[in-house]
Amino acid sequence: MTHARPIKVGLMGFGQIGRQVYDLAARGTDVEIVAIADIGDPAILHYLLCSEMKAASYRLDGNFLHNSRFRTRLLRTDTPAEMPWDMFGVDIVIDATGKFRQRDAMLQHLQAGAPRVLLRTLPSDHIDRLVMPGINSDSIQAADRMISAGSATTTALCLLLHALSGEFDIECGSMTTVHAYTSDQVLQDYAGSDFRRSRSAAENIIPNQHEAGAWLGHVLPALAGKVLTSALNVPIHQGCLLDVNLVFADTAVTADAVNDCMRRHAGDYADIVTVVEDPVVSSDVIGNPHSLVFDACGTIKAGKHTIKALGWYETLGHAARLLDVARLYAALDHTEEAA
């Protein structure tokens, strides 16, 4: 997509996904991160960015982060209402904190001057649209203001189901994400709001709930209420595995048929879905920008109707999709302006 000027993005939260969004924007040509809101010290934020991205070209000058394409103002706040987005002329704000999932918090971004706000997580209540590139990109509207790109897990699951449900009748299923530990888990046992999540993330496999099943019907209406979802948080830093068990109406569906379907349709999701034929493990997908790396070696059939499928992903793919959603709305606005 080409635009008359770069897309100006504001970023709240400079954790792992926030840093990945920045790095992808800096390496591209059409997006500029004009402001970042985070409570961290600018020098430490810069240090983490350069350490994680291995990029010595990112320079800090006072409260400004520089790269070869643009400079970014760093502001120390973690409250949407305190961020003066209107001063920076942003086209969209990406809330990468994972904390402000409520409609009221998103409204604060808009009241602070953001034309749109895009969550990197699933929302906790009603918003204007849940957008997943490759699946429902054509559903977006210029009036959308509060948007979510789902989550890395939800996107991977929806892409797998979208491809398979186009050829096969899926009666029901279950999904467990074997997920790297997250920044909101504790490294040592520490009393929190949940019994299991109070245990050390570095020492345990921790069963957890996952909201993907509740939101699946917003993206794939035909599968609403048909797929149960859960999570196992495990002691690794990056790389996640989608373990999906699907019940097909037709007993003739084989593991090879499922693999062939994914191979045929991977090209329909350019740069979003890929199929790997090698026996990979989690560290092999670190740095992979696809939202779903379908594992052809992992597909097996159990009984007459059930097939297990595996797919890998990491947060980089989700960071890339966040920028894709920003591009979708920028292109829509450009079309509206030209009309």
Short mmCIF file of C-alpha atoms in Angstrom, two decimals:
data_model
loop_
_atom_site.label_atom_id
_atom_site.label_comp_id
_atom_site.label_asym_id
_atom_site.label_seq_id
_atom_site.Cartn_x
_atom_site.Cartn_y
_atom_site.Cartn_z
CA MET A 1 0.00 0.00 0.00
CA THR A 2 1.30 3.46 -0.83
CA HIS A 3 0.27 6.69 0.87
CA ALA A 4 0.99 10.37 0.31
CA ARG A 5 2.85 10.49 3.64
CA PRO A 6 4.01 8.01 6.24
CA ILE A 7 1.43 6.69 8.68
CA LYS A 8 1.98 8.39 12.03
CA VAL A 9 1.60 5.93 14.89
CA GLY A 10 1.54 6.61 18.61
CA LEU A 11 2.59 3.75 20.85
CA MET A 12 1.60 3.18 24.46
CA GLY A 13 3.73 0.57 26.16
CA PHE A 14 7.31 -0.27 25.19
CA GLY A 15 7.49 -3.87 26.32
CA GLN A 16 8.38 -6.74 24.01
CA ILE A 17 5.60 -6.19 21.46
CA GLY A 18 6.03 -2.41 21.62
CA ARG A 19 9.73 -2.76 20.84
CA GLN A 20 8.97 -5.17 18.00
CA VAL A 21 6.43 -2.74 16.52
CA TYR A 22 9.03 0.05 16.67
CA ASP A 23 11.74 -2.09 15.08
CA LEU A 24 9.46 -3.25 12.25
CA ALA A 25 8.39 0.34 11.57
CA ALA A 26 12.00 1.55 11.53
CA ARG A 27 12.95 -1.16 9.03
CA GLY A 28 9.99 -0.35 6.77
CA THR A 29 9.19 2.68 4.66
CA ASP A 30 5.60 3.69 5.36
CA VAL A 31 5.15 3.95 9.15
CA GLU A 32 6.65 6.39 11.65
CA ILE A 33 6.37 5.93 15.42
CA VAL A 34 6.07 9.57 16.46
CA ALA A 35 5.55 9.17 20.22
CA ILE A 36 5.91 6.44 22.84
CA ALA A 37 4.28 6.47 26.27
CA ASP A 38 5.93 4.28 28.92
CA ILE A 39 6.80 4.71 32.60
CA GLY A 40 10.32 3.36 32.03
CA ASP A 41 13.42 5.55 32.09
CA PRO A 42 14.27 6.53 28.48
CA ALA A 43 17.85 5.31 28.86
CA ILE A 44 16.67 1.89 30.00
CA LEU A 45 14.05 1.68 27.26
CA HIS A 46 16.74 2.46 24.69
CA TYR A 47 19.05 -0.11 26.25
CA LEU A 48 16.38 -2.84 26.09
CA LEU A 49 15.53 -1.97 22.49
CA CYS A 50 19.13 -2.17 21.31
CA SER A 51 19.82 -5.30 23.35
CA GLU A 52 16.80 -7.19 22.08
CA MET A 53 16.89 -6.02 18.47
CA LYS A 54 20.70 -6.07 18.17
CA ALA A 55 20.47 -2.63 16.54
CA ALA A 56 23.26 -0.21 17.33
CA SER A 57 21.71 2.28 14.89
CA TYR A 58 19.00 3.26 17.40
CA ARG A 59 20.18 6.37 19.22
CA LEU A 60 18.80 8.19 22.26
CA ASP A 61 19.11 11.97 22.45
CA GLY A 62 17.45 13.25 25.61
CA ASN A 63 13.82 12.21 25.37
CA PHE A 64 13.99 11.42 21.67
CA LEU A 65 14.68 8.03 20.12
CA HIS A 66 16.30 8.23 16.68
CA ASN A 67 16.77 5.87 13.76
CA SER A 68 17.66 6.44 10.12
CA ARG A 69 14.05 7.27 9.16
CA PHE A 70 12.34 9.12 12.00
CA ARG A 71 12.61 10.35 15.56
CA THR A 72 10.24 9.45 18.40
CA ARG A 73 9.35 11.42 21.53
CA LEU A 74 9.43 9.38 24.74
CA LEU A 75 6.99 10.41 27.49
CA ARG A 76 6.94 8.87 30.96
CA THR A 77 3.31 7.99 31.60
CA ASP A 78 1.16 4.88 31.60
CA THR A 79 -2.24 6.58 31.67
CA PRO A 80 -4.11 7.07 28.36
CA ALA A 81 -5.77 10.29 29.52
CA GLU A 82 -2.39 11.91 30.22
CA MET A 83 -0.97 11.35 26.75
CA PRO A 84 -1.38 14.40 24.42
CA TRP A 85 -1.78 12.45 21.18
CA ASP A 86 -3.21 15.50 19.40
CA MET A 87 0.16 17.27 19.74
CA PHE A 88 1.82 14.59 17.63
CA GLY A 89 -0.73 14.39 14.82
CA VAL A 90 -1.09 10.62 15.10
CA ASP A 91 -3.24 8.67 12.66
CA ILE A 92 -3.67 5.78 15.10
CA VAL A 93 -2.51 4.78 18.57
CA ILE A 94 -1.42 1.22 19.25
CA ASP A 95 -1.98 0.36 22.90
CA ALA A 96 0.64 -2.33 23.44
CA THR A 97 0.40 -2.38 27.24
CA GLY A 98 -2.03 -5.27 27.46
CA LYS A 99 -3.62 -3.46 30.42
CA PHE A 100 -6.14 -1.00 28.99
CA ARG A 101 -8.65 -3.40 27.46
CA GLN A 102 -11.77 -1.63 28.66
CA ARG A 103 -13.87 0.60 26.43
CA ASP A 104 -13.52 3.49 28.92
CA ALA A 105 -9.72 3.35 28.68
CA MET A 106 -9.86 3.32 24.89
CA LEU A 107 -12.17 6.32 25.01
CA GLN A 108 -9.49 8.19 27.00
CA HIS A 109 -7.07 7.71 24.10
CA LEU A 110 -9.65 9.20 21.73
CA GLN A 111 -10.37 12.12 24.04
CA ALA A 112 -6.62 12.79 24.17
CA GLY A 113 -6.55 13.28 20.41
CA ALA A 114 -6.12 9.81 18.91
CA PRO A 115 -8.32 9.36 15.81
CA ARG A 116 -8.29 5.59 16.45
CA VAL A 117 -6.93 3.25 19.09
CA LEU A 118 -5.83 -0.29 18.33
CA LEU A 119 -5.44 -2.87 21.12
CA ARG A 120 -2.77 -5.56 20.88
CA THR A 121 -4.99 -7.72 23.10
CA LEU A 122 -8.55 -8.95 23.03
CA PRO A 123 -10.89 -6.32 24.53
CA SER A 124 -12.79 -6.86 27.75
CA ASP A 125 -16.05 -5.37 26.44
CA HIS A 126 -17.69 -4.06 23.28
CA ILE A 127 -15.58 -2.22 20.71
CA ASP A 128 -16.13 -1.19 17.10
CA ARG A 129 -14.21 -4.00 15.40
CA LEU A 130 -11.96 -7.01 15.84
CA VAL A 131 -9.68 -7.04 12.78
CA MET A 132 -7.49 -9.90 11.58
CA PRO A 133 -5.59 -9.34 8.33
CA GLY A 134 -6.08 -12.21 5.94
CA ILE A 135 -9.52 -13.03 7.32
CA ASN A 136 -11.82 -10.03 7.70
CA SER A 137 -9.81 -7.08 6.37
CA ASP A 138 -12.68 -6.14 4.05
CA SER A 139 -15.03 -5.57 7.00
CA ILE A 140 -13.34 -2.39 8.28
CA GLN A 141 -15.16 0.94 8.13
CA ALA A 142 -13.99 4.53 8.27
CA ALA A 143 -16.20 5.11 11.33
CA ASP A 144 -14.28 2.54 13.39
CA ARG A 145 -12.57 4.16 16.36
CA MET A 146 -11.99 1.40 18.93
CA ILE A 147 -10.30 -1.60 17.35
CA SER A 148 -8.57 -4.78 18.43
CA ALA A 149 -6.17 -6.98 16.50
CA GLY A 150 -6.94 -9.84 18.88
CA SER A 151 -3.94 -11.64 20.32
CA ALA A 152 -1.12 -13.69 18.84
CA THR A 153 -2.86 -16.89 19.93
CA THR A 154 -6.31 -15.84 18.72
CA THR A 155 -4.94 -14.82 15.34
CA ALA A 156 -3.03 -18.10 14.88
CA LEU A 157 -6.14 -20.12 15.78
CA CYS A 158 -8.45 -18.10 13.54
CA LEU A 159 -6.10 -18.39 10.57
CA LEU A 160 -5.93 -22.18 10.97
CA LEU A 161 -9.69 -22.53 11.30
CA HIS A 162 -10.38 -20.09 8.47
CA ALA A 163 -8.25 -22.12 6.06
CA LEU A 164 -9.63 -25.51 7.10
CA SER A 165 -13.30 -24.52 7.42
CA GLY A 166 -13.26 -23.32 3.82
CA GLU A 167 -12.88 -26.95 2.69
CA PHE A 168 -14.14 -29.08 5.56
CA ASP A 169 -17.17 -29.14 7.85
CA ILE A 170 -15.86 -28.70 11.40
CA GLU A 171 -18.33 -29.83 14.04
CA CYS A 172 -16.38 -28.73 17.13
CA GLY A 173 -12.91 -28.66 18.59
CA SER A 174 -10.54 -27.60 21.33
CA MET A 175 -7.35 -25.59 21.40
CA THR A 176 -4.56 -25.47 23.95
CA THR A 177 -1.80 -22.95 23.49
CA VAL A 178 1.51 -24.06 24.97
CA HIS A 179 2.60 -20.52 25.67
CA ALA A 180 5.84 -18.86 26.72
CA TYR A 181 5.56 -17.18 30.10
CA THR A 182 4.35 -13.59 30.05
CA SER A 183 5.48 -10.39 31.75
CA ASP A 184 2.52 -10.40 34.14
CA GLN A 185 3.59 -13.73 35.68
CA VAL A 186 5.84 -13.94 38.73
CA LEU A 187 9.31 -15.50 38.61
CA GLN A 188 9.03 -16.75 42.19
CA ASP A 189 5.97 -17.96 44.09
CA TYR A 190 4.11 -14.81 45.11
CA ALA A 191 0.50 -14.42 46.22
CA GLY A 192 -1.59 -12.92 43.44
CA SER A 193 -5.24 -12.83 42.40
CA ASP A 194 -5.14 -16.37 40.95
CA PHE A 195 -3.92 -19.53 42.68
CA ARG A 196 -1.98 -21.08 39.81
CA ARG A 197 -0.61 -17.82 38.43
CA SER A 198 0.81 -17.15 41.90
CA ARG A 199 3.34 -19.91 41.22
CA SER A 200 6.76 -19.36 39.66
CA ALA A 201 6.66 -18.98 35.88
CA ALA A 202 10.30 -20.06 35.69
CA GLU A 203 9.70 -23.40 37.40
CA ASN A 204 6.22 -24.60 36.43
CA ILE A 205 3.82 -25.51 33.67
CA ILE A 206 0.83 -23.41 34.65
CA PRO A 207 -2.69 -24.20 33.34
CA ASN A 208 -4.53 -21.06 32.39
CA GLN A 209 -7.72 -19.91 30.72
CA HIS A 210 -7.77 -18.32 27.28
CA GLU A 211 -10.41 -16.00 25.85
CA ALA A 212 -9.96 -16.87 22.17
CA GLY A 213 -13.00 -19.15 22.14
CA ALA A 214 -15.28 -16.39 23.41
CA TRP A 215 -14.24 -14.03 20.58
CA LEU A 216 -13.91 -16.57 17.78
CA GLY A 217 -17.44 -15.98 16.55
CA HIS A 218 -16.70 -12.29 15.93
CA VAL A 219 -14.23 -13.32 13.23
CA LEU A 220 -15.61 -16.70 12.12
CA PRO A 221 -19.37 -16.65 12.85
CA ALA A 222 -19.93 -20.22 11.63
CA LEU A 223 -17.66 -21.52 14.41
CA ALA A 224 -19.11 -19.47 17.26
CA GLY A 225 -19.37 -21.56 20.41
CA LYS A 226 -17.81 -24.62 18.79
CA VAL A 227 -14.19 -24.37 20.00
CA LEU A 228 -13.04 -24.49 23.62
CA THR A 229 -9.73 -22.75 24.36
CA SER A 230 -7.19 -22.96 27.17
CA ALA A 231 -3.51 -22.32 27.81
CA LEU A 232 -0.46 -23.89 29.41
CA ASN A 233 2.16 -21.30 30.30
CA VAL A 234 5.59 -22.96 30.25
CA PRO A 235 9.09 -21.86 31.37
CA ILE A 236 10.43 -20.57 28.05
CA HIS A 237 10.90 -16.96 27.04
CA GLN A 238 9.68 -16.98 23.42
CA GLY A 239 7.95 -19.27 20.98
CA CYS A 240 4.45 -20.71 21.37
CA LEU A 241 2.68 -23.83 20.11
CA LEU A 242 -0.95 -24.11 19.07
CA ASP A 243 -2.33 -27.61 19.78
CA VAL A 244 -5.70 -27.93 18.06
CA ASN A 245 -8.03 -30.95 18.05
CA LEU A 246 -10.83 -30.73 15.50
CA VAL A 247 -13.84 -32.99 14.99
CA PHE A 248 -14.74 -33.22 11.30
CA ALA A 249 -18.17 -34.24 10.07
CA ASP A 250 -16.71 -36.30 7.23
CA THR A 251 -14.85 -39.43 8.35
CA ALA A 252 -12.95 -39.43 5.05
CA VAL A 253 -10.87 -36.40 6.07
CA THR A 254 -7.28 -37.52 6.65
CA ALA A 255 -4.19 -35.95 8.14
CA ASP A 256 -2.73 -35.69 4.64
CA ALA A 257 -5.88 -33.90 3.44
CA VAL A 258 -5.52 -31.33 6.23
CA ASN A 259 -1.84 -30.79 5.40
CA ASP A 260 -2.58 -30.45 1.69
CA CYS A 261 -5.29 -27.91 2.46
CA MET A 262 -2.88 -25.80 4.48
CA ARG A 263 -0.21 -26.04 1.77
CA ARG A 264 -2.70 -24.93 -0.90
CA HIS A 265 -4.05 -22.01 1.07
CA ALA A 266 -0.90 -20.68 2.73
CA GLY A 267 -0.36 -18.48 -0.32
CA ASP A 268 -3.79 -16.89 0.24
CA TYR A 269 -2.40 -15.36 3.43
CA ALA A 270 0.73 -13.74 2.03
CA ASP A 271 3.39 -13.13 4.71
CA ILE A 272 0.90 -14.21 7.40
CA VAL A 273 0.74 -18.02 7.15
CA THR A 274 3.48 -20.45 6.19
CA VAL A 275 3.84 -24.23 6.27
CA VAL A 276 6.96 -25.91 7.62
CA GLU A 277 7.80 -29.49 6.66
CA ASP A 278 10.79 -29.90 9.02
CA PRO A 279 10.55 -31.23 12.60
CA VAL A 280 10.91 -27.81 14.24
CA VAL A 281 10.85 -26.84 17.92
CA SER A 282 9.93 -23.58 19.64
CA SER A 283 13.32 -21.85 19.27
CA ASP A 284 13.17 -22.38 15.50
CA VAL A 285 10.29 -19.92 15.14
CA ILE A 286 11.85 -17.08 17.12
CA GLY A 287 12.19 -14.17 14.71
CA ASN A 288 9.53 -15.52 12.33
CA PRO A 289 7.09 -12.73 11.37
CA HIS A 290 4.27 -15.08 10.29
CA SER A 291 1.23 -15.26 12.54
CA LEU A 292 0.92 -19.01 11.93
CA VAL A 293 3.69 -21.48 11.12
CA PHE A 294 1.71 -24.63 10.37
CA ASP A 295 3.59 -27.79 11.36
CA ALA A 296 2.92 -30.45 8.73
CA CYS A 297 4.86 -33.05 10.74
CA GLY A 298 2.48 -32.70 13.67
CA THR A 299 -0.82 -33.57 12.02
CA ILE A 300 -2.32 -36.88 13.19
CA LYS A 301 -5.75 -38.54 13.06
CA ALA A 302 -7.37 -40.15 16.10
CA GLY A 303 -10.42 -42.32 15.55
CA LYS A 304 -12.86 -41.59 12.74
CA HIS A 305 -13.52 -37.88 13.16
CA THR A 306 -10.74 -36.18 15.14
CA ILE A 307 -7.54 -34.68 13.78
CA LYS A 308 -4.82 -32.96 15.80
CA ALA A 309 -2.99 -30.07 14.12
CA LEU A 310 -0.03 -28.04 15.39
CA GLY A 311 0.97 -24.47 14.63
CA TRP A 312 3.81 -22.29 15.91
CA TYR A 313 3.98 -18.54 16.46
CA GLU A 314 5.71 -15.82 18.43
CA THR A 315 4.95 -12.21 19.29
CA LEU A 316 6.82 -10.81 16.28
CA GLY A 317 4.04 -12.02 13.99
CA HIS A 318 1.49 -10.21 16.11
CA ALA A 319 3.55 -7.01 16.07
CA ALA A 320 3.60 -7.24 12.26
CA ARG A 321 -0.19 -7.68 12.16
CA LEU A 322 -0.69 -4.59 14.34
CA LEU A 323 1.13 -2.53 11.73
CA ASP A 324 -0.87 -4.26 8.98
CA VAL A 325 -4.11 -3.13 10.66
CA ALA A 326 -2.76 0.43 10.87
CA ARG A 327 -2.01 0.24 7.14
CA LEU A 328 -5.51 -1.04 6.36
CA TYR A 329 -7.13 1.96 8.04
CA ALA A 330 -4.66 4.41 6.50
CA ALA A 331 -5.49 3.05 3.05
CA LEU A 332 -9.21 3.30 3.79
CA ASP A 333 -8.86 6.91 4.94
CA HIS A 334 -6.82 7.72 1.84
CA THR A 335 -9.59 6.26 -0.34
CA GLU A 336 -12.26 8.20 1.53
CA GLU A 337 -10.32 11.45 1.14
CA ALA A 338 -9.82 10.86 -2.58
CA ALA A 339 -13.51 10.10 -3.19
#
